[in-house]
XYZ file of C-alpha atoms in Angstrom:
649
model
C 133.540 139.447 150.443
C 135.928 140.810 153.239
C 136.016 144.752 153.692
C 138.920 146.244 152.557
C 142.379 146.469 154.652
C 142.966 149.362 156.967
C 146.440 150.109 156.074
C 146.775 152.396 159.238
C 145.166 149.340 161.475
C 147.314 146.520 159.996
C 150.773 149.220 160.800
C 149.320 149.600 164.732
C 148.909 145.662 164.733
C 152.398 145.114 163.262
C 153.810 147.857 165.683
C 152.185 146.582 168.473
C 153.644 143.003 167.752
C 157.197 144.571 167.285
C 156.978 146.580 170.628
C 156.280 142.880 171.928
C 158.817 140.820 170.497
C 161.684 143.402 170.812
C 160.518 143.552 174.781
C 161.518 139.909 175.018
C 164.428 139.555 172.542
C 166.067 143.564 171.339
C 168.345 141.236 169.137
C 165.199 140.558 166.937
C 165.954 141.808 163.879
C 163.008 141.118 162.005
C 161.216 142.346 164.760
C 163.255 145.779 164.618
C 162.739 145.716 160.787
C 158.824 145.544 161.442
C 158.641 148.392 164.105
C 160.753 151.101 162.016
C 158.509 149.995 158.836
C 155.546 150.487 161.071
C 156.258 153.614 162.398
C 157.297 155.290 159.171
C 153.498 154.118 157.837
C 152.176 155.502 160.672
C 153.584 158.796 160.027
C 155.917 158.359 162.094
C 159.058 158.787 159.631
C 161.373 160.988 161.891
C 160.944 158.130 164.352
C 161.653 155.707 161.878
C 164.771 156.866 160.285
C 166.568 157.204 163.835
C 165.665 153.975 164.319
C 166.759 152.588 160.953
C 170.294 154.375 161.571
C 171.337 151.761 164.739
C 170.883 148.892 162.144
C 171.601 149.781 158.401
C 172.484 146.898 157.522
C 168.807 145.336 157.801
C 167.321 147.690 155.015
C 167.912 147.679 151.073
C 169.337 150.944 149.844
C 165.526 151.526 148.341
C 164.500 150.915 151.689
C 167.241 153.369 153.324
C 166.116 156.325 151.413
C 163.077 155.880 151.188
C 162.657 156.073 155.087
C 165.440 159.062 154.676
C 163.127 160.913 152.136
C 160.183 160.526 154.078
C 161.562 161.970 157.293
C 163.039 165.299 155.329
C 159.309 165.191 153.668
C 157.894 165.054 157.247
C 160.028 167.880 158.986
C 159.501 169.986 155.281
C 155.526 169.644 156.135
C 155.531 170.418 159.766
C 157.564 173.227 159.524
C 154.714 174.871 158.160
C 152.871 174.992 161.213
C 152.332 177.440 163.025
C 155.781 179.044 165.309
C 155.776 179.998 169.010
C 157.372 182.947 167.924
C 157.539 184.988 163.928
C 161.618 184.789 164.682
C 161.687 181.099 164.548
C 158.584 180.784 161.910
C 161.051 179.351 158.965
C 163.834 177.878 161.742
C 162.556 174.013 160.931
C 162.708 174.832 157.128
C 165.890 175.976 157.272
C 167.249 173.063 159.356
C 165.071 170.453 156.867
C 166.394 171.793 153.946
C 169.737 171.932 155.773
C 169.290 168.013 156.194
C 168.015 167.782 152.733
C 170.956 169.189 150.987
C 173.688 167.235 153.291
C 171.936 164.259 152.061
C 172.464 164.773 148.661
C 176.197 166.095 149.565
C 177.372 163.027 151.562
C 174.643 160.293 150.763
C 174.102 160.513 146.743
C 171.454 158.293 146.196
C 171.572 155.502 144.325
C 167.412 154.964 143.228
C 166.789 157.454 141.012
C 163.393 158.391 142.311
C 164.501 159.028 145.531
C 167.314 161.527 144.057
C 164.379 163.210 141.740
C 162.074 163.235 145.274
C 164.738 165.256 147.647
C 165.182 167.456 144.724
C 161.199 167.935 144.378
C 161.012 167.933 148.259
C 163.509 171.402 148.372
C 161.292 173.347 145.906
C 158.754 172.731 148.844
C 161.403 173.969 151.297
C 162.437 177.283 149.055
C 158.919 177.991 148.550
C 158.205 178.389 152.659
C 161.652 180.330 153.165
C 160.081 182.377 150.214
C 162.573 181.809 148.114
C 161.060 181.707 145.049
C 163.180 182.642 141.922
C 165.325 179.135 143.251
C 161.893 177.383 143.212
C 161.622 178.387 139.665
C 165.048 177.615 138.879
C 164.737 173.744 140.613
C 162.089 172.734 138.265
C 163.157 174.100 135.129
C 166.353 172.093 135.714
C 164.374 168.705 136.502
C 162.470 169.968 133.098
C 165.550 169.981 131.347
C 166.400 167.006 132.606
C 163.889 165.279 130.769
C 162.407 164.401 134.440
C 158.772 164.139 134.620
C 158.328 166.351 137.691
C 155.497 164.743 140.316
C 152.698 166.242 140.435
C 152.081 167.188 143.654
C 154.848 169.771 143.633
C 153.103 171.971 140.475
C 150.847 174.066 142.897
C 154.209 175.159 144.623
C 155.345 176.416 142.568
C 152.223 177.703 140.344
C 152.423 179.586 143.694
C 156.524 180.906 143.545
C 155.506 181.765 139.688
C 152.537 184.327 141.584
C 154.877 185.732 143.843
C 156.983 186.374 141.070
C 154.457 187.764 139.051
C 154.534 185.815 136.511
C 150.748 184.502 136.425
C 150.196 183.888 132.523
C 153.503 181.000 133.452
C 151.479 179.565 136.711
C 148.697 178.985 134.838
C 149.062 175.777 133.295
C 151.138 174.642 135.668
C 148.690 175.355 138.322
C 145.266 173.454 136.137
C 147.926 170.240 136.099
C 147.800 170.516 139.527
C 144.061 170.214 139.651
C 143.560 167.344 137.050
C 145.896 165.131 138.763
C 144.040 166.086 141.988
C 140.516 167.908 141.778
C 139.773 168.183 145.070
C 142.816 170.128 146.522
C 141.151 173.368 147.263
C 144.445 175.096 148.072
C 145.239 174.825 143.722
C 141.965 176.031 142.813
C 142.329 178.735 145.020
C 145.545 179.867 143.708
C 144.320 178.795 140.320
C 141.611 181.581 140.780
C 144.594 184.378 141.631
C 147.169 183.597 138.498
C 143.506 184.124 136.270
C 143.247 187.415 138.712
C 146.494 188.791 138.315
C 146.392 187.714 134.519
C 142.941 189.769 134.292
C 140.628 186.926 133.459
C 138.112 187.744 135.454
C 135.666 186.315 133.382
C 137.289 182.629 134.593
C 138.163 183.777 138.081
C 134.853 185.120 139.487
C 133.073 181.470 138.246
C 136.111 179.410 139.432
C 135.174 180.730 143.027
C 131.814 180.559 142.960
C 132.086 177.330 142.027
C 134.579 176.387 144.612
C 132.499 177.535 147.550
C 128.921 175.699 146.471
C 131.410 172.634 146.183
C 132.150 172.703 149.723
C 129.752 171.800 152.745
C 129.789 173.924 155.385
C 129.470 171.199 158.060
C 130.219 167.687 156.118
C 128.700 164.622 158.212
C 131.194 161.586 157.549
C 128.748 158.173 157.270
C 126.972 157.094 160.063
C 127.970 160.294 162.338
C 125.286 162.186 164.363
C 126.662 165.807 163.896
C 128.882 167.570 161.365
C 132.265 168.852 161.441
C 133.851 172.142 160.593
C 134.970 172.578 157.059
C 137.929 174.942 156.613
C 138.138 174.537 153.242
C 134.767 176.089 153.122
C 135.996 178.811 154.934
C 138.526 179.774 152.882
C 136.614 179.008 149.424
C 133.917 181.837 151.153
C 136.794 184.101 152.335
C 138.634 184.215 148.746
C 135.675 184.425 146.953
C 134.870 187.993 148.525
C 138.458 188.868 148.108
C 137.897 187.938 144.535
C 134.870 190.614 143.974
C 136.913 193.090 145.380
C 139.715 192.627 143.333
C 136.994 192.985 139.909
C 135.819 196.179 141.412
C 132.913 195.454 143.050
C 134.247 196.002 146.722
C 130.277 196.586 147.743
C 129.698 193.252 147.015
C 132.899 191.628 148.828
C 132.147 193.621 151.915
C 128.537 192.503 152.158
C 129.529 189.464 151.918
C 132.780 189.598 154.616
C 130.637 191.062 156.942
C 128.497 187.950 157.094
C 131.662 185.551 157.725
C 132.658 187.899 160.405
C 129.273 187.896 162.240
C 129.775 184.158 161.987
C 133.522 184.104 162.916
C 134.825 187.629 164.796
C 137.335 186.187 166.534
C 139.010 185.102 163.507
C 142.025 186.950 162.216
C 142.866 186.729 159.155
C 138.846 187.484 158.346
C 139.316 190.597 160.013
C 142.414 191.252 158.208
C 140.300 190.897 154.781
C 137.137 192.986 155.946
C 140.277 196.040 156.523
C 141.852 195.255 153.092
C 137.769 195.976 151.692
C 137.512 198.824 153.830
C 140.757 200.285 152.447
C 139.229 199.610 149.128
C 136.582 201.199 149.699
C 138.204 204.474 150.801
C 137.849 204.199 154.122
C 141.065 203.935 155.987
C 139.993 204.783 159.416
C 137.665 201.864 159.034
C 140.516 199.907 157.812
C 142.509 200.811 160.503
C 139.947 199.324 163.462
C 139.885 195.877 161.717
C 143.711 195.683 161.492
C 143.915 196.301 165.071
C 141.395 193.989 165.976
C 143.104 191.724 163.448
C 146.199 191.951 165.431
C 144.790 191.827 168.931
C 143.654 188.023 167.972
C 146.994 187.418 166.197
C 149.434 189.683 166.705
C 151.950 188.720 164.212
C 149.394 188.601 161.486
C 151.371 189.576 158.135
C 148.353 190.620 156.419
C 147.023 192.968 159.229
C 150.735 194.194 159.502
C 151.115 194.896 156.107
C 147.650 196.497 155.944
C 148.498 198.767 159.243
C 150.762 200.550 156.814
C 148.788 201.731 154.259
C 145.965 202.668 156.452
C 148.118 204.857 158.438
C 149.826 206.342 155.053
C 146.533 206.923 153.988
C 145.544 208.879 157.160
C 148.543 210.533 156.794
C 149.879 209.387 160.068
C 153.373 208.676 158.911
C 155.361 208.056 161.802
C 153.177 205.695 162.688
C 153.214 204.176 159.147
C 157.174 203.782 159.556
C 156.561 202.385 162.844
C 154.433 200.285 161.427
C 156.545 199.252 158.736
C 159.815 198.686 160.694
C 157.773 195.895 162.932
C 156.413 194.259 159.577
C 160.169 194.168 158.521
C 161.506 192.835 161.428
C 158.836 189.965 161.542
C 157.883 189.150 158.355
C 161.335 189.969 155.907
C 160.717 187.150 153.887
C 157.211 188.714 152.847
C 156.692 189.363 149.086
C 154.736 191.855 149.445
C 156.770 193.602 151.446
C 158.792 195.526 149.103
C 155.674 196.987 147.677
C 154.330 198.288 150.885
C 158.078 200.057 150.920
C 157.973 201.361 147.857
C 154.205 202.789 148.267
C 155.238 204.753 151.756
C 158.454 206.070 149.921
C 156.077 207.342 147.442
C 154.279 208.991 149.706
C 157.119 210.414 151.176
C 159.085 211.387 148.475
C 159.067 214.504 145.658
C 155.368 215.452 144.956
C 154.775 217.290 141.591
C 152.315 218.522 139.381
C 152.496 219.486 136.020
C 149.105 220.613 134.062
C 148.917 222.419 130.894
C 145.447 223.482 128.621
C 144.727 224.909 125.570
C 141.016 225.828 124.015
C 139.176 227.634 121.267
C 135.802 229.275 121.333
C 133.931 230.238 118.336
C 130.325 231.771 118.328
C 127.962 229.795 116.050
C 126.536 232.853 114.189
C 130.186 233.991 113.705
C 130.283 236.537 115.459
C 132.635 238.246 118.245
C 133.328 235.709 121.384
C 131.291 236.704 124.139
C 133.234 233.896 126.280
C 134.953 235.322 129.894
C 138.069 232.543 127.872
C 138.183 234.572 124.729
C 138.427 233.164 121.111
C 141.600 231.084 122.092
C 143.312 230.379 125.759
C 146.193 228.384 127.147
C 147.880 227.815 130.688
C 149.696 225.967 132.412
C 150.704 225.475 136.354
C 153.731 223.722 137.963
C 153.933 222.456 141.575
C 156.625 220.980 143.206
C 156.997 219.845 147.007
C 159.814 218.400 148.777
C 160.055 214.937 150.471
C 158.301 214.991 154.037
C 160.644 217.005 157.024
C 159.703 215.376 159.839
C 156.779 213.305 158.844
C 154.304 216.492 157.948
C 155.984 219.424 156.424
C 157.196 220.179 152.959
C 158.092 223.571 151.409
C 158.071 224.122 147.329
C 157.906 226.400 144.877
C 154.756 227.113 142.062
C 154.505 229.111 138.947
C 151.749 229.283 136.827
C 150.245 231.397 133.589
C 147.512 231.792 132.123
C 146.382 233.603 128.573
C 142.991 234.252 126.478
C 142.673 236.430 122.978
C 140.094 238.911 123.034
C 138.739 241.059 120.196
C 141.121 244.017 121.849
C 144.229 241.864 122.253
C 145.622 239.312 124.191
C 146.193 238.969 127.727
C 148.827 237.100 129.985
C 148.782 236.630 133.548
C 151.914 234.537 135.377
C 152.659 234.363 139.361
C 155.359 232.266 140.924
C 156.171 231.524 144.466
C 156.461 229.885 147.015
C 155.095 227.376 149.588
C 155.028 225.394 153.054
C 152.210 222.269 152.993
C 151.803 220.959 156.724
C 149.543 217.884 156.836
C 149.240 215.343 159.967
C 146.289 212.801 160.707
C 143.197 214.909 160.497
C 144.401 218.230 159.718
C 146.089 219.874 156.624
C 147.425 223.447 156.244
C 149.091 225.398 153.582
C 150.567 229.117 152.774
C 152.052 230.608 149.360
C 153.966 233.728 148.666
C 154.761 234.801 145.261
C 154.411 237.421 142.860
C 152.625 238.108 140.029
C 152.605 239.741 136.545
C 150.599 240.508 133.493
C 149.942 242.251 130.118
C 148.077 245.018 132.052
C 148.654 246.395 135.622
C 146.837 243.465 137.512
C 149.892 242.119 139.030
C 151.433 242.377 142.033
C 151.679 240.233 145.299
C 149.857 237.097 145.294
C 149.526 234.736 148.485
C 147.045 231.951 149.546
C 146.258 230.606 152.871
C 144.564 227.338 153.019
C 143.141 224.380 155.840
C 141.123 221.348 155.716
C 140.241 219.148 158.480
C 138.936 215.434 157.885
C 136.266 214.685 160.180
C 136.042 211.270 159.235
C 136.314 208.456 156.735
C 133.320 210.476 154.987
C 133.530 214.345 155.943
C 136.254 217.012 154.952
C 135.569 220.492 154.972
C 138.072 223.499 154.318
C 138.426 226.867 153.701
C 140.900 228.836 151.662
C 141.908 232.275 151.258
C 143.795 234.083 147.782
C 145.011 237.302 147.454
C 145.129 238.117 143.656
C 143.428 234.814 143.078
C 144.358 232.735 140.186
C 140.761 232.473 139.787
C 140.468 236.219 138.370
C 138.450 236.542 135.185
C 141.237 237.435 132.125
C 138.036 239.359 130.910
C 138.796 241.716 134.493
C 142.505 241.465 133.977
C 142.632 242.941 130.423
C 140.812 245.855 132.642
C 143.697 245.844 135.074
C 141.346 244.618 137.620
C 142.127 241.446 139.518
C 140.495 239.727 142.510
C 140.664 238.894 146.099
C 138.917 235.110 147.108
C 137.424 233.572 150.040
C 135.945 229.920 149.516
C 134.482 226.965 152.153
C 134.260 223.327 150.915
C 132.798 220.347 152.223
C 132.696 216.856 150.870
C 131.013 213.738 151.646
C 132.702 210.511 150.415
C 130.926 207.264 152.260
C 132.577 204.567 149.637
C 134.269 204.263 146.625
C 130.812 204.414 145.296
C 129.214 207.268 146.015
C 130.795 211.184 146.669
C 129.221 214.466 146.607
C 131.002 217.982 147.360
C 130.021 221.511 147.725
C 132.152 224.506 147.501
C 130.704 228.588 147.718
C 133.114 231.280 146.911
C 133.571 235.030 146.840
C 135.368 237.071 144.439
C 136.230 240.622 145.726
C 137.352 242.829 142.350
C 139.041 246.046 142.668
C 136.385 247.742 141.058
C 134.019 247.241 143.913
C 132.293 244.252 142.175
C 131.218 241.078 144.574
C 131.124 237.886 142.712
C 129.717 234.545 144.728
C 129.663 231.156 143.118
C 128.054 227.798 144.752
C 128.629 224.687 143.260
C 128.200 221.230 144.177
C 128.679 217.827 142.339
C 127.760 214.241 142.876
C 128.819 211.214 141.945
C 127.271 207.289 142.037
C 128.581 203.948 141.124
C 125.959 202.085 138.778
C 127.888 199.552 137.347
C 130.830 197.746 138.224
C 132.613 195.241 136.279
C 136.864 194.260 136.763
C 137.746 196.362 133.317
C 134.509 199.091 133.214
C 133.150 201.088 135.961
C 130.114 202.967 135.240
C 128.925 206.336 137.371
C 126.289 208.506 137.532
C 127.115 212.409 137.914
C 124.951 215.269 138.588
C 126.148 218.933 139.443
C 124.392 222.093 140.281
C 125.960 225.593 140.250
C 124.554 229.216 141.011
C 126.252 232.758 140.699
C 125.604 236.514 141.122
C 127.271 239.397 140.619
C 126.833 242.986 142.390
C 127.716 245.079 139.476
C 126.189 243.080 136.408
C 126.877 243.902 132.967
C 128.245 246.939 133.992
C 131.631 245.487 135.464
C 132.733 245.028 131.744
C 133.232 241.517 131.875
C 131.064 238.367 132.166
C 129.745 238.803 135.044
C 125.938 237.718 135.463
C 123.604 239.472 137.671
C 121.675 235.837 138.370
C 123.024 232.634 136.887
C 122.412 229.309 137.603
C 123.013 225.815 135.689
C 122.245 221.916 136.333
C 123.661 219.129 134.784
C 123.144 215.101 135.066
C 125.795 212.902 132.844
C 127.425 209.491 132.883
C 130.930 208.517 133.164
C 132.648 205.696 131.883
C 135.972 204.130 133.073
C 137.636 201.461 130.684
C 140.466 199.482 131.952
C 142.028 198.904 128.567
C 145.333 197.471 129.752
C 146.423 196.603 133.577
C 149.872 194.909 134.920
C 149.434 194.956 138.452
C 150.470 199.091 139.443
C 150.575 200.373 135.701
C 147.749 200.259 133.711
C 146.093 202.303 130.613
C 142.791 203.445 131.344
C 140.472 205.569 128.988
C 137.544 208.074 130.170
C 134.586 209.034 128.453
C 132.147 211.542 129.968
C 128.708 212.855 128.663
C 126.909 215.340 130.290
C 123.667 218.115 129.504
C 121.694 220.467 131.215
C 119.802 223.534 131.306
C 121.774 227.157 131.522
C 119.515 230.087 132.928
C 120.668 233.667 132.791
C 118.653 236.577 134.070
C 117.469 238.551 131.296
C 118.916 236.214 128.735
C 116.849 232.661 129.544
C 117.329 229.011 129.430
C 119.837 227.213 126.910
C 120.695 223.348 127.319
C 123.890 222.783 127.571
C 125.899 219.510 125.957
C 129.527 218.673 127.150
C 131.451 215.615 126.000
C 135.008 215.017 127.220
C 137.258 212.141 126.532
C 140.803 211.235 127.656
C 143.348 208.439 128.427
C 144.953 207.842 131.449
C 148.224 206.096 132.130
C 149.163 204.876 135.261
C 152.502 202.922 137.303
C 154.029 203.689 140.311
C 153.044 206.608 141.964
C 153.191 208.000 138.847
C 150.193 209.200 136.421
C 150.027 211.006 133.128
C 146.669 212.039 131.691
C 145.661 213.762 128.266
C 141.868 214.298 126.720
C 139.655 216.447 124.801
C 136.422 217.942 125.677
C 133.698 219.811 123.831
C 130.639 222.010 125.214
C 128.052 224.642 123.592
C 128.085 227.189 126.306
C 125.863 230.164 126.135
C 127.194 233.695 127.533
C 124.454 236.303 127.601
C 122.061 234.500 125.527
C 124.555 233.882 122.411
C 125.704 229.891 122.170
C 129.415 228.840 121.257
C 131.379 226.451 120.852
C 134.398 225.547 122.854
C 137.142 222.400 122.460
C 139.679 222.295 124.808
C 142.678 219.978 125.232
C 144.279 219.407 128.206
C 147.323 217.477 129.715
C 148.510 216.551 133.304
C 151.544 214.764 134.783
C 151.088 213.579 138.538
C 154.396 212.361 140.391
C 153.694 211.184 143.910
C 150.929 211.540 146.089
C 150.121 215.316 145.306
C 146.495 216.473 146.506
């Protein structure tokens, strides 16, 4: 039986017999009708159709645009390579889909397959020049048609119908892709993403996986003595860390993007990734390195560019951010993600404002008086509001606040308003308030703060602030007409997104001579983490002590100290890309000692709902403790409310 034919060996032997007989007769038209069929099956179909154009006459109109179709084809494919320069990345799809559309102006054509293929061919064409909402548009119209659409175009645009978010729609068009042709990596891969950005993880985490044991590292074709790179390996590895980190578990995804880039370092866009983790994993100086090393390889690198910005947003270095941003604008406009890394520095930017408000009860079990520094029932609220940025690290705004409790003797009030300058600049942030202050009893007055923090590192912040007529004043003192002077130092470690711990001691200097000093410190660990729950471990420890004791006339222990281990749980009920709905449950006990009144465990459980989109977030939830005051327990339930607009901190 004799092998099969060599299609590409049979078009070099008819080429090479054209080349021959056209060198001793150019009037051979069967000759010239060989070499332009010869060089379009050789690839060759830009060739071919300049050719075919000095002798129409020998081809069939099938013929004709066939060879025309398979020249715009070519130019559509190579114009996806790779440009000297970003300004003239999309030039050749412009100029083939340019071509494309004259031919359908001045050349209609007359087989109806080759009319369907240039239409087919420009939704390849639109996609590149990221045009994707025509894409869409194209192939709904050959749908409506009653065309049956080829299927080699549904992965373009399954991938216009991602960049338009509209993954639940890509979907299906995206698995046709794969059944007509399983082993196109590309599909699967983008396959994976529409199940990501539709939040079905469970499909996406085992559709990579599966990808990346399907491909050999280094495939050996028969008979060969070494292997050869596989790039579809590479990028079947590369997505499927990107994938992890996109269900949460960015520990995971770095782990295993730090082995590719041990393998590959001098490979861009896998530095790019291992800064996108970084980022995710709350490190943005971090981030920052691998961007820049990202861009040193490749300098026009649109995920490193895009990436740049947020990293420097996040270190709140925003001239460079803008800086940053202009050059990703000027090189990459076409980007789709580009308007999102706009609209997240204008954010940042923009108005920043707080709104919180509370209101609680405590009642003592044995029904007796309230012994709680809160009284029976208390309520508050506090508004912040901060300009847009003047000149990249200043804003000025104004704050009010108030704050009430019911005691046995009455009720108290406390209010302040003011206002405020905020400077903050890569490592260093700085604040001052002015305001003044009023209550039911004579503990008003002037109130002012003065505030720094300094970020030592991805990990380390420490800072120090300093209150006049601190907000922080026990109502129990005020209803005295005594308020309080503070002096606190903080310093938090935060590694990861994983793991955080803090620390804060204060001092609270009362009129009546009293010294109050607090320490507290809290801790936090990621033990599970799944794309829609995310499981931590907390523990806190506090201590106090008070100069005057129970003779201050408010709660005010001589010795007190408390620790506390809980859990925290973090539902993702509901997520379209930047809003989502997100619920919070948190359990917590631990023991409560009090000199001369002993040790009391103390239960907390607090619950709450947080919604989420733009910038934006607005947060509600109930929590309920048993605290114990001088020996007696209570009962407190509190409700509480908070609206976030911007990047306030």
């Amino acid at each position: 039986m004799p092998p099969p034919a060599d299609p590409i060996a049979n078009a070099r032997r008819d080429l090479a017999d054209a080349e021959r007989r056209l060198l001793a007769d150019r009037a051979d038209n069967d000759a010239f009708r060989l070499r332009v069929l010869a060089l379009d099956a050789l690839g060759a179909s830009g060739l071919a159709a300049e050719a075919m154009a000095e002798r129409p006459q020998l081809f069939a109109d099938h013929e004709r645009e066939r060879l025309e179709g398979d020249a715009i084809a070519r130019r559509i494919g190579w114009s996806r390579a790779t440009a000297v320069h970003p300004s003239q990345r999309l030039d050749e799809s412009r100029a083939a889909l340019a071509a494309l559309e004259t031919l359908q102006r001045e050349s209609p054509r007359q087989t109806t397959w080759e009319s369907t293929r240039l239409r087919v061919d420009a939704l390849s064409a639109l996609n590149h020049l990221q045009r994707h909402e025509e894409v869409v548009r194209g192939y709904q119209a050959l749908l409506d048609e009653g065309i049956e659409v080829p299927a080699y175009i549904l992965a373009t645009v399954g991938d216009s119908l991602l960049a338009l978010r509209r993954p639940e729609d890509a979907i299906p068009l995206l698995e046709a892709a794969i059944a007509h042709a399983p082993q196109d990596v590309n599909a699967r891969i983008l396959l994976g993403y529409a199940l990501i950005e539709a939040e079905r993880f469970d499909r996406a985490l085992p559709l990579f996986a599966t990808l990346a044991a399907s491909q050999e590292a280094w495939p050996r074709h028969p008979g060969a003595v070494t292997g050869y790179e596989n790039w579809d390996r590479y990028s079947a590895d590369l997505n499927h860390a990107l994938a992890h980190s996109y269900a949460n578990d960015n520990a995971r995804a770095e782990e295993m993007l730090q082995a590719l880039a041990a393998i590959g370092p001098a490979n861009a866009g896998l530095q790019g990734a291992v800064g996108s983790v970084q980022s995710r994993r709350m490190r943005p100086a971090a981030a920052l390195e691998r961007y820049g090393m990202a861009l040193t390889l490749d300098p026009y690198d649109r995920d490193a560019m895009a990436g740049r910005v947020s990293a420097l947003t996040s270190l709140d270095r925003v001239g460079a951010a803008r800086v940053a941003l202009a050059d990703l604008q000027q090189t990459h406009p076409e980007d789709p993600r580009l308007e999102r890394v706009e609209r997240d520095l204008r954010h940042h930017r923009g108005i920043q404002a707080t709104l919180l408000a509370h209101h609680g009860r405590s009642d003592q079990r044995s029904a007796g008086t309230s012994l709680s520094p809160l009284g029976t029932r208390d309520r508050g609220w506090s508004l912040q509001v901060r300009s847009p940025l003047l000149d990249d690290r200043w804003r000025v705004g104004v704050f009010a606040h108030q704050d009430q409790a019911d005691f046995d003797d009455g009720r108290i009030r406390h209010r302040a308003a003011g206002v405020g300058g905020w400077y903050r600049h890569d490592r260093l942030g700085a604040w001052a308030t002015l305001g003044g202050s009023s209550g039911t009893v004579s503990s008003g007055g002037a109130t002012w703060t003065l505030g720094a923090d300094w970020r030592f590192n991805d990990a380390w912040r420490a800072g120090a602030t300093v209150a006049r007529n601190a907000r922080d004043t026990s109502l129990q003192a005020r209803r005295l007409g005594i308020a309080a002077d503070a002096a606190s130092l903080s310093l938090s470690h935060a590694p990861s997104d994983t793991f955080a711990v803090d620390a804060r001691l204060m001092r609270l200097r009362y009129d009546d001579g009293n010294t109050r000093d607090l320490f507290g410190t809290n801790l936090a660990r990621r033990l599970l983490s799944r794309p829609h729950l995310l499981v931590d471990g907390l523990a806190s420890a506090y201590a106090g002590r008070g100069s005057r004791g129970s003779a201050a006339g408010y709660f005010n222990p001589e010795r007190d100290a408390s620790a506390t281990v809980g859990v925290r749980l973090d539902h993702i009920a509901w997520r379209r890309y930047e809003t989502a709905f997100q619920q919070r449950l948190e359990l917590a006990a631990g023991p409560y000692w009090q000199r001369d009144a002993g040790t009391h465990w103390v239960p907390a459980v607090a619950y709450r709902h947080l919604w989420r989109r733009d910038g934006r977030q607005f947060e509600y939830g109930i929590a309920w403790s048993r605290p114990v005051y001088d020996g007696v327990r209570e009962q407190r339930i509190a409700l509480d409310v908070a609206l976030h607009w911007g990047t306030a901190r």
